[in-house]
Amino acid sequence: MAEVEQLSEELTTLKRVVQTSLHRGQLSKGVHEVCKAIESKQAKFVVMADDCTEETYKKLVVALAKQFQIPVWRVEKGALLGEWIGISKFLTKTKKIKSRKCSSLAVKDFAIEVSEVEKQFIEDKIKGL
């Protein structure tokens, strides 16, 4: 049970960081933007969906991140990332009309709304990746 709570806390904190970074313009999404952020060393970390079906895409992003020593945080589903960045369509807050995936995104910087505790939590997590 504690492992499920820990995972939920990690995803909740990651979601908050991703969404606040998106609203502050500190987020890159899609293969072109993510690779550009990695190569220019602007990305603090990359979030990659494990269910990405394009193997070459995954290999490219992971290899670039490894080359530039940028940690890659893996999540299970790309649909989850799609919801976080607002590309999925909803009829109401709970009823989803269309689920769209996002295979990867790069967080360039933490938004000012992210607390020091959340920053420290994320930084500790990405050090272990």
PDB file of N, CA, C and O in Angstrom, residues 5 19 23 30 44 50 53 60 69 73 80 82-83 87 92 107 112 122:
ATOM      1  N   GLU A   5       0.946   4.565  -2.660  1.00  0.00           N
ATOM      2  CA  GLU A   5       0.878   5.950  -2.214  1.00  0.00           C
ATOM      3  C   GLU A   5       2.097   6.733  -2.681  1.00  0.00           C
ATOM      4  O   GLU A   5       1.987   7.870  -3.094  1.00  0.00           O
ATOM      5  N   GLN A  19       2.548  20.771 -15.500  1.00  0.00           N
ATOM      6  CA  GLN A  19       1.495  21.727 -15.836  1.00  0.00           C
ATOM      7  C   GLN A  19       1.899  23.173 -15.553  1.00  0.00           C
ATOM      8  O   GLN A  19       1.621  24.053 -16.364  1.00  0.00           O
ATOM      9  N   HIS A  23       2.367  26.239 -18.411  1.00  0.00           N
ATOM     10  CA  HIS A  23       1.719  27.547 -18.361  1.00  0.00           C
ATOM     11  C   HIS A  23       2.717  28.696 -18.327  1.00  0.00           C
ATOM     12  O   HIS A  23       2.383  29.813 -18.694  1.00  0.00           O
ATOM     13  N   GLY A  30       6.907  17.040 -27.938  1.00  0.00           N
ATOM     14  CA  GLY A  30       7.098  16.570 -29.303  1.00  0.00           C
ATOM     15  C   GLY A  30       8.567  16.342 -29.589  1.00  0.00           C
ATOM     16  O   GLY A  30       9.442  16.935 -28.957  1.00  0.00           O
ATOM     17  N   LYS A  44      15.950  20.380 -18.015  1.00  0.00           N
ATOM     18  CA  LYS A  44      16.373  19.874 -16.707  1.00  0.00           C
ATOM     19  C   LYS A  44      16.207  18.364 -16.666  1.00  0.00           C
ATOM     20  O   LYS A  44      17.045  17.661 -16.129  1.00  0.00           O
ATOM     21  N   ASP A  50       6.395   5.012 -21.684  1.00  0.00           N
ATOM     22  CA  ASP A  50       6.851   3.664 -22.009  1.00  0.00           C
ATOM     23  C   ASP A  50       6.049   3.033 -23.137  1.00  0.00           C
ATOM     24  O   ASP A  50       6.541   2.145 -23.815  1.00  0.00           O
ATOM     25  N   THR A  53       5.060   3.702 -29.369  1.00  0.00           N
ATOM     26  CA  THR A  53       5.179   2.596 -30.320  1.00  0.00           C
ATOM     27  C   THR A  53       6.325   2.784 -31.310  1.00  0.00           C
ATOM     28  O   THR A  53       6.735   1.838 -31.964  1.00  0.00           O
ATOM     29  N   LEU A  60      16.182   7.679 -30.100  1.00  0.00           N
ATOM     30  CA  LEU A  60      16.758   8.996 -30.366  1.00  0.00           C
ATOM     31  C   LEU A  60      16.737   9.869 -29.114  1.00  0.00           C
ATOM     32  O   LEU A  60      17.756  10.438 -28.720  1.00  0.00           O
ATOM     33  N   GLN A  69      23.738  14.098 -20.738  1.00  0.00           N
ATOM     34  CA  GLN A  69      23.586  13.832 -19.306  1.00  0.00           C
ATOM     35  C   GLN A  69      22.338  14.472 -18.717  1.00  0.00           C
ATOM     36  O   GLN A  69      22.380  15.135 -17.673  1.00  0.00           O
ATOM     37  N   TRP A  73      12.814  10.529 -17.105  1.00  0.00           N
ATOM     38  CA  TRP A  73      11.821  10.006 -16.171  1.00  0.00           C
ATOM     39  C   TRP A  73      10.784   9.261 -17.003  1.00  0.00           C
ATOM     40  O   TRP A  73      10.214   9.814 -17.921  1.00  0.00           O
ATOM     41  N   LEU A  80      -1.567   9.716 -20.371  1.00  0.00           N
ATOM     42  CA  LEU A  80      -1.453  10.467 -19.123  1.00  0.00           C
ATOM     43  C   LEU A  80      -0.747  11.798 -19.368  1.00  0.00           C
ATOM     44  O   LEU A  80      -1.206  12.849 -18.923  1.00  0.00           O
ATOM     45  N   GLY A  82      -0.589  13.292 -22.224  1.00  0.00           N
ATOM     46  CA  GLY A  82      -1.515  14.052 -23.066  1.00  0.00           C
ATOM     47  C   GLY A  82      -2.557  14.794 -22.245  1.00  0.00           C
ATOM     48  O   GLY A  82      -2.889  15.947 -22.535  1.00  0.00           O
ATOM     49  N   GLU A  83      -3.061  14.148 -21.208  1.00  0.00           N
ATOM     50  CA  GLU A  83      -4.025  14.807 -20.314  1.00  0.00           C
ATOM     51  C   GLU A  83      -3.368  15.962 -19.576  1.00  0.00           C
ATOM     52  O   GLU A  83      -3.942  17.030 -19.440  1.00  0.00           O
ATOM     53  N   ILE A  87      -3.872  18.100 -24.344  1.00  0.00           N
ATOM     54  CA  ILE A  87      -4.190  17.758 -25.724  1.00  0.00           C
ATOM     55  C   ILE A  87      -5.319  16.728 -25.829  1.00  0.00           C
ATOM     56  O   ILE A  87      -5.811  16.477 -26.913  1.00  0.00           O
ATOM     57  N   THR A  92     -16.808  16.720 -20.024  1.00  0.00           N
ATOM     58  CA  THR A  92     -16.878  17.308 -18.681  1.00  0.00           C
ATOM     59  C   THR A  92     -15.533  17.040 -18.018  1.00  0.00           C
ATOM     60  O   THR A  92     -14.638  16.471 -18.632  1.00  0.00           O
ATOM     61  N   VAL A 107      11.128  19.332 -19.461  1.00  0.00           N
ATOM     62  CA  VAL A 107      10.927  20.461 -18.557  1.00  0.00           C
ATOM     63  C   VAL A 107      12.216  21.274 -18.576  1.00  0.00           C
ATOM     64  O   VAL A 107      13.278  20.777 -18.218  1.00  0.00           O
ATOM     65  N   ILE A 112       7.591  29.395 -11.114  1.00  0.00           N
ATOM     66  CA  ILE A 112       7.690  30.033  -9.796  1.00  0.00           C
ATOM     67  C   ILE A 112       6.641  29.508  -8.817  1.00  0.00           C
ATOM     68  O   ILE A 112       6.827  29.613  -7.610  1.00  0.00           O
ATOM     69  N   ILE A 122      11.482  16.471  -6.769  1.00  0.00           N
ATOM     70  CA  ILE A 122      11.760  16.177  -8.171  1.00  0.00           C
ATOM     71  C   ILE A 122      13.263  16.033  -8.400  1.00  0.00           C
ATOM     72  O   ILE A 122      13.722  15.098  -9.062  1.00  0.00           O
TER      73      ILE A 122
END
